[in-house]
PDB file of C-alpha atoms in Angstrom:
ATOM      1  CA  MET A1226      65.985  78.275 114.190  1.00 56.00           C
ATOM      2  CA  ILE A1227      67.362  80.088 111.146  1.00 56.00           C
ATOM      3  CA  LYS A1228      67.345  83.430 112.994  1.00 60.00           C
ATOM      4  CA  ASN A1229      69.265  81.821 115.862  1.00 63.00           C
ATOM      5  CA  ASN A1230      71.862  80.572 113.358  1.00 61.00           C
ATOM      6  CA  VAL A1231      72.229  84.087 111.968  1.00 59.00           C
ATOM      7  CA  LEU A1232      72.706  85.552 115.450  1.00 59.00           C
ATOM      8  CA  LYS A1233      75.233  82.835 116.316  1.00 61.00           C
ATOM      9  CA  ASN A1234      77.255  83.644 113.188  1.00 59.00           C
ATOM     10  CA  ILE A1235      77.060  87.385 113.848  1.00 56.00           C
ATOM     11  CA  ASN A1236      78.372  86.844 117.379  1.00 54.00           C
ATOM     12  CA  GLN A1237      81.246  84.706 116.057  1.00 53.00           C
ATOM     13  CA  ILE A1238      82.104  87.405 113.530  1.00 48.00           C
ATOM     14  CA  ILE A1239      82.136  90.064 116.235  1.00 46.00           C
ATOM     15  CA  GLU A1240      84.205  87.952 118.647  1.00 47.00           C
ATOM     16  CA  ASN A1241      86.795  87.041 116.023  1.00 44.00           C
ATOM     17  CA  LYS A1242      86.914  90.580 114.600  1.00 40.00           C
ATOM     18  CA  ASN A1243      87.303  89.056 111.167  1.00 37.00           C
ATOM     19  CA  LEU A1244      85.168  91.290 109.007  1.00 39.00           C
ATOM     20  CA  ILE A1245      86.603  91.886 105.537  1.00 36.00           C
ATOM     21  CA  LEU A1246      83.990  94.116 103.943  1.00 39.00           C
ATOM     22  CA  VAL A1247      80.740  95.710 104.972  1.00 37.00           C
ATOM     23  CA  GLY A1248      78.824  97.089 102.044  1.00 38.00           C
ATOM     24  CA  ASN A1249      80.697 100.039 100.651  1.00 35.00           C
ATOM     25  CA  LYS A1250      82.425 101.383 103.765  1.00 38.00           C
ATOM     26  CA  SER A1251      83.901 100.330 107.086  1.00 42.00           C
ATOM     27  CA  VAL A1252      81.458 100.053 109.953  1.00 45.00           C
ATOM     28  CA  PRO A1253      82.393  99.413 113.610  1.00 50.00           C
ATOM     29  CA  LEU A1254      81.774  95.786 114.541  1.00 50.00           C
ATOM     30  CA  SER A1255      79.819  96.753 117.663  1.00 55.00           C
ATOM     31  CA  LEU A1256      77.427  98.776 115.510  1.00 56.00           C
ATOM     32  CA  ILE A1257      76.873  95.806 113.192  1.00 54.00           C
ATOM     33  CA  LYS A1258      76.091  93.518 116.115  1.00 57.00           C
ATOM     34  CA  GLN A1259      73.732  95.968 117.800  1.00 62.00           C
ATOM     35  CA  SER A1260      71.980  96.854 114.574  1.00 61.00           C
ATOM     36  CA  LEU A1261      71.478  93.279 113.399  1.00 58.00           C
ATOM     37  CA  GLU A1262      70.442  91.953 116.797  1.00 64.00           C
ATOM     38  CA  GLU A1263      67.721  94.611 116.880  1.00 65.00           C
ATOM     39  CA  GLU A1264      66.673  93.924 113.308  1.00 60.00           C
ATOM     40  CA  ILE A1265      66.876  90.130 113.303  1.00 65.00           C
ATOM     41  CA  GLN A1266      63.364  89.621 114.663  1.00 68.00           C
ATOM     42  CA  THR A1267      61.862  91.682 111.832  1.00 70.00           C
ATOM     43  CA  LEU A1268      63.803  89.950 109.060  1.00 74.00           C
ATOM     44  CA  HIS A1269      62.650  87.332 106.607  1.00 79.00           C
ATOM     45  CA  VAL A1270      65.767  85.132 106.491  1.00 81.00           C
ATOM     46  CA  TYR A1271      66.711  82.917 103.552  1.00 85.00           C
ATOM     47  CA  GLU A1272      69.409  80.434 104.589  1.00 87.00           C
ATOM     48  CA  LEU A1273      71.589  79.078 101.768  1.00 90.00           C
ATOM     49  CA  SER A1274      73.690  76.032 102.583  1.00 92.00           C
ATOM     50  CA  GLY A1275      77.091  76.540 100.996  1.00 91.00           C
ATOM     51  CA  ARG A1276      77.962  72.881 101.525  1.00 93.00           C
ATOM     52  CA  LYS A1277      75.411  72.046  98.847  1.00 95.00           C
ATOM     53  CA  MET A1278      76.950  74.509  96.374  1.00 95.00           C
ATOM     54  CA  LYS A1279      80.035  73.146  94.621  1.00 95.00           C
ATOM     55  CA  SER A1280      79.131  74.238  91.091  1.00 96.00           C
ATOM     56  CA  LYS A1281      77.011  76.751  89.194  1.00 95.00           C
ATOM     57  CA  GLU A1282      74.201  74.229  88.930  1.00 94.00           C
ATOM     58  CA  ASP A1283      74.354  73.541  92.677  1.00 96.00           C
ATOM     59  CA  PHE A1284      74.283  77.279  93.424  1.00 95.00           C
ATOM     60  CA  TYR A1285      71.223  77.874  91.259  1.00 93.00           C
ATOM     61  CA  ASN A1286      69.408  74.843  92.699  1.00 91.00           C
ATOM     62  CA  GLU A1287      70.007  75.968  96.291  1.00 93.00           C
ATOM     63  CA  PHE A1288      69.212  79.615  95.521  1.00 91.00           C
ATOM     64  CA  TYR A1289      65.925  78.840  93.769  1.00 87.00           C
ATOM     65  CA  THR A1290      64.900  76.304  96.408  1.00 87.00           C
ATOM     66  CA  LYS A1291      65.346  78.780  99.265  1.00 88.00           C
ATOM     67  CA  ILE A1292      64.541  82.173  97.710  1.00 84.00           C
ATOM     68  CA  PRO A1293      61.236  82.805  95.943  1.00 72.00           C
ATOM     69  CA  LEU A1294      61.112  83.976  92.372  1.00 66.00           C
ATOM     70  CA  ILE A1295      58.169  85.943  91.052  1.00 59.00           C
ATOM     71  CA  ASN A1296      58.885  84.764  87.519  1.00 58.00           C
ATOM     72  CA  HIS A1297      61.369  81.972  86.932  1.00 59.00           C
ATOM     73  CA  PRO A1298      63.334  83.163  83.877  1.00 63.00           C
ATOM     74  CA  GLY A1299      65.996  80.451  84.025  1.00 75.00           C
ATOM     75  CA  LYS A1300      69.105  79.369  85.871  1.00 84.00           C
ATOM     76  CA  ASN A1301      71.515  82.243  85.309  1.00 87.00           C
ATOM     77  CA  LEU A1302      72.851  85.330  87.062  1.00 89.00           C
ATOM     78  CA  ASP A1303      70.236  87.560  85.414  1.00 86.00           C
ATOM     79  CA  ALA A1304      67.545  85.484  87.116  1.00 86.00           C
ATOM     80  CA  VAL A1305      69.337  85.807  90.473  1.00 87.00           C
ATOM     81  CA  ARG A1306      69.479  89.576  89.981  1.00 85.00           C
ATOM     82  CA  ASP A1307      65.779  89.728  89.106  1.00 82.00           C
ATOM     83  CA  CYS A1308      64.965  87.692  92.190  1.00 83.00           C
ATOM     84  CA  LEU A1309      66.878  90.079  94.464  1.00 82.00           C
ATOM     85  CA  LEU A1310      65.235  93.105  92.861  1.00 80.00           C
ATOM     86  CA  THR A1311      61.723  91.686  93.310  1.00 80.00           C
ATOM     87  CA  LEU A1312      61.917  90.308  96.862  1.00 78.00           C
ATOM     88  CA  GLU A1313      59.713  93.127  98.123  1.00 71.00           C
ATOM     89  CA  LEU A1314      56.953  92.049  95.723  1.00 71.00           C
ATOM     90  CA  TYR A1315      56.937  88.634  97.371  1.00 68.00           C
ATOM     91  CA  ASN A1316      57.081  89.835 100.957  1.00 67.00           C
ATOM     92  CA  LYS A1317      57.147  93.380 102.367  1.00 67.00           C
ATOM     93  CA  GLN A1318      59.377  92.426 105.310  1.00 72.00           C
ATOM     94  CA  LYS A1319      63.070  93.187 105.515  1.00 75.00           C
ATOM     95  CA  HIS A1320      65.126  90.422 103.929  1.00 79.00           C
ATOM     96  CA  LEU A1321      68.431  88.797 104.868  1.00 78.00           C
ATOM     97  CA  ILE A1322      70.158  86.245 102.667  1.00 82.00           C
ATOM     98  CA  PHE A1323      72.314  84.113 104.964  1.00 82.00           C
ATOM     99  CA  TRP A1324      74.871  82.196 102.867  1.00 85.00           C
ATOM    100  CA  LYS A1325      76.751  79.765 105.115  1.00 82.00           C
ATOM    101  CA  ASP A1326      79.974  78.003 104.120  1.00 84.00           C
ATOM    102  CA  ALA A1327      80.479  80.096 100.990  1.00 85.00           C
ATOM    103  CA  ASP A1328      84.071  78.864 100.822  1.00 84.00           C
ATOM    104  CA  VAL A1329      82.822  75.598  99.267  1.00 90.00           C
ATOM    105  CA  LEU A1330      81.856  77.420  96.064  1.00 92.00           C
ATOM    106  CA  LEU A1331      84.971  79.597  96.292  1.00 86.00           C
ATOM    107  CA  LYS A1332      87.221  76.529  96.338  1.00 88.00           C
ATOM    108  CA  ASN A1333      85.325  74.612  93.663  1.00 93.00           C
ATOM    109  CA  ASN A1334      84.495  77.395  91.214  1.00 92.00           C
ATOM    110  CA  THR A1335      86.450  80.533  92.087  1.00 85.00           C
ATOM    111  CA  LYS A1336      85.502  82.526  88.990  1.00 87.00           C
ATOM    112  CA  PHE A1337      81.787  81.907  89.459  1.00 92.00           C
ATOM    113  CA  PHE A1338      82.026  82.725  93.182  1.00 88.00           C
ATOM    114  CA  TYR A1339      83.466  86.153  92.328  1.00 82.00           C
ATOM    115  CA  GLU A1340      80.725  86.727  89.768  1.00 87.00           C
ATOM    116  CA  VAL A1341      78.066  85.936  92.369  1.00 89.00           C
ATOM    117  CA  VAL A1342      79.597  88.241  95.007  1.00 82.00           C
ATOM    118  CA  ASP A1343      79.903  91.066  92.458  1.00 80.00           C
ATOM    119  CA  LEU A1344      76.305  90.502  91.413  1.00 85.00           C
ATOM    120  CA  ILE A1345      75.002  90.553  94.980  1.00 82.00           C
ATOM    121  CA  LEU A1346      76.906  93.718  95.880  1.00 76.00           C
ATOM    122  CA  GLY A1347      75.911  95.520  92.695  1.00 77.00           C
ATOM    123  CA  THR A1348      72.273  94.451  92.800  1.00 79.00           C
ATOM    124  CA  LEU A1349      71.750  95.476  96.408  1.00 75.00           C
ATOM    125  CA  LYS A1350      73.219  98.888  95.642  1.00 71.00           C
ATOM    126  CA  GLU A1351      71.011  99.134  92.558  1.00 72.00           C
ATOM    127  CA  LEU A1352      67.986  98.247  94.673  1.00 69.00           C
ATOM    128  CA  THR A1353      68.779 101.077  97.066  1.00 63.00           C
ATOM    129  CA  VAL A1354      69.305 103.616  94.288  1.00 59.00           C
ATOM    130  CA  GLY A1355      66.086 102.540  92.579  1.00 51.00           C
ATOM    131  CA  ASP A1356      64.122 102.808  95.820  1.00 50.00           C
ATOM    132  CA  GLU A1357      65.486 106.276  96.563  1.00 52.00           C
ATOM    133  CA  ILE A1358      64.652 107.518  93.049  1.00 53.00           C
ATOM    134  CA  GLU A1359      61.167 106.005  93.299  1.00 53.00           C
ATOM    135  CA  LYS A1360      60.679 107.627  96.701  1.00 54.00           C
ATOM    136  CA  GLU A1361      61.716 111.043  95.361  1.00 59.00           C
ATOM    137  CA  ASN A1362      59.251 110.740  92.471  1.00 57.00           C
ATOM    138  CA  SER A1363      56.387 109.531  94.684  1.00 54.00           C
ATOM    139  CA  PRO A1364      53.339 111.600  95.617  1.00 52.00           C
ATOM    140  CA  GLU A1365      53.714 113.590  98.846  1.00 54.00           C
ATOM    141  CA  GLU A1366      51.772 111.078 100.961  1.00 49.00           C
ATOM    142  CA  PHE A1367      54.451 108.449 100.239  1.00 47.00           C
ATOM    143  CA  LYS A1368      57.480 110.615 101.066  1.00 46.00           C
ATOM    144  CA  ASP A1369      57.979 108.939 104.436  1.00 50.00           C
ATOM    145  CA  TRP A1370      58.045 105.489 102.819  1.00 48.00           C
ATOM    146  CA  ILE A1371      61.151 103.486 103.763  1.00 51.00           C
ATOM    147  CA  PRO A1372      62.723 101.384 100.995  1.00 53.00           C
ATOM    148  CA  THR A1373      62.845  97.626 101.446  1.00 59.00           C
ATOM    149  CA  TRP A1374      65.975  96.509 103.290  1.00 67.00           C
ATOM    150  CA  VAL A1375      67.813  93.599 101.741  1.00 73.00           C
ATOM    151  CA  GLY A1376      71.037  92.374 103.303  1.00 74.00           C
ATOM    152  CA  CYS A1377      73.374  89.479 102.773  1.00 77.00           C
ATOM    153  CA  LEU A1378      75.532  87.718 105.367  1.00 75.00           C
ATOM    154  CA  ILE A1379      78.170  85.557 103.682  1.00 77.00           C
ATOM    155  CA  THR A1380      80.190  83.316 105.982  1.00 74.00           C
ATOM    156  CA  GLY A1381      82.842  80.662 105.585  1.00 74.00           C
ATOM    157  CA  ASP A1382      86.593  80.298 105.278  1.00 70.00           C
ATOM    158  CA  LEU A1383      87.134  83.158 102.859  1.00 57.00           C
ATOM    159  CA  THR A1384      90.807  83.796 103.623  1.00 60.00           C
ATOM    160  CA  LEU A1385      91.576  83.352  99.931  1.00 57.00           C
ATOM    161  CA  LEU A1386      89.705  86.561  99.237  1.00 56.00           C
ATOM    162  CA  GLN A1387      92.226  88.685 101.088  1.00 48.00           C
ATOM    163  CA  ASN A1388      95.028  87.573  98.815  1.00 49.00           C
ATOM    164  CA  GLU A1389      93.329  86.847  95.525  1.00 50.00           C
ATOM    165  CA  TYR A1390      90.249  89.030  95.212  1.00 50.00           C
ATOM    166  CA  ASP A1391      90.713  92.546  93.937  1.00 50.00           C
ATOM    167  CA  TYR A1392      87.953  94.589  95.559  1.00 47.00           C
ATOM    168  CA  SER A1393      88.867  97.518  93.314  1.00 47.00           C
ATOM    169  CA  ILE A1394      86.857  95.713  90.629  1.00 47.00           C
ATOM    170  CA  LEU A1395      83.788  96.807  92.565  1.00 44.00           C
ATOM    171  CA  LYS A1396      84.942 100.409  92.639  1.00 41.00           C
ATOM    172  CA  SER A1397      85.175 101.013  88.927  1.00 42.00           C
ATOM    173  CA  LEU A1398      84.090 104.459  87.796  1.00 36.00           C
ATOM    174  CA  PHE A1399      80.577 103.242  86.999  1.00 35.00           C
ATOM    175  CA  TRP A1400      79.946 101.605  90.361  1.00 37.00           C
ATOM    176  CA  GLU A1401      81.562 104.444  92.273  1.00 39.00           C
ATOM    177  CA  GLU A1402      79.475 107.098  90.559  1.00 37.00           C
ATOM    178  CA  MET A1403      76.254 105.129  90.667  1.00 35.00           C
ATOM    179  CA  PHE A1404      76.329 103.478  94.065  1.00 35.00           C
ATOM    180  CA  PHE A1405      79.295 104.072  96.327  1.00 35.00           C
ATOM    181  CA  GLU A1406      78.669 107.766  96.869  1.00 34.00           C
ATOM    182  CA  LEU A1407      75.207 107.104  98.265  1.00 34.00           C
ATOM    183  CA  ASP A1408      74.144 106.097 101.752  1.00 39.00           C
ATOM    184  CA  SER A1409      72.745 102.610 101.508  1.00 40.00           C
ATOM    185  CA  ASN A1410      69.985 100.770 103.306  1.00 40.00           C
ATOM    186  CA  THR A1411      71.407  97.521 101.936  1.00 40.00           C
ATOM    187  CA  THR A1412      74.476  95.853 103.319  1.00 41.00           C
ATOM    188  CA  VAL A1413      76.634  92.895 102.444  1.00 45.00           C
ATOM    189  CA  PHE A1414      78.642  91.388 105.279  1.00 46.00           C
ATOM    190  CA  LEU A1415      81.545  89.367 103.938  1.00 44.00           C
ATOM    191  CA  THR A1416      83.385  87.439 106.621  1.00 41.00           C
ATOM    192  CA  LYS A1417      86.205  84.960 106.856  1.00 36.00           C
TER     193      LYS A1417
END
C-alpha cells in the first residue's frame, strides 16, 4: 500500500512537472520516474504523515514512530541525523523516506521545517561521502560493495519555498566542497 502511494505521488510529480530540487543537481523528470519505478519494489519505505506534524514535538513523534532508531538518544535533530546514518544497520535494503503533506509543518513552524530539510539534505550527502570513503579503505574483496541508498520524497504544497527559501544556504563553501562536487547515491526529491 505504501509503495503504491509513493508511485502515485511520483506519477503526479512527473505529470505536473513541478519538481523544485533533486538532490544537488537537475535531473530529467522522465529519468526520475523510470529510476524510481524500477527501484520501488526493492525499497524499504517509511511513510511520514505530514498532517500529523504541526510542531517540533509532532515531527519527532511521527518520525520515531515510523523510522527505527538503533539507539534512542532523545527528541532532537541530532537524533534524527543519527537515525538516518544508521538505517543500514537496521535493514540492509534501500530506504526511502516518504514525507507526505510536508506543507503542514512548513506553515506551522517554518523555521523548524527549514532546519529539517537542511538536515536531511546534508545527512544524506554525508552518508554517501562516508560510504565512499569506507569503500575505498575496504579490503579488496569488498571493493564492489555498493553503499546503502537512502532517498527522501517530500511532497505537499511547498510553493512558499520558491519565494522564501534560499537554497544557497545549502551551497555554502563547506557543503559545496564536502558534498556537492561528488556523485551521490542519495537523492532528495522536493516537490510542490
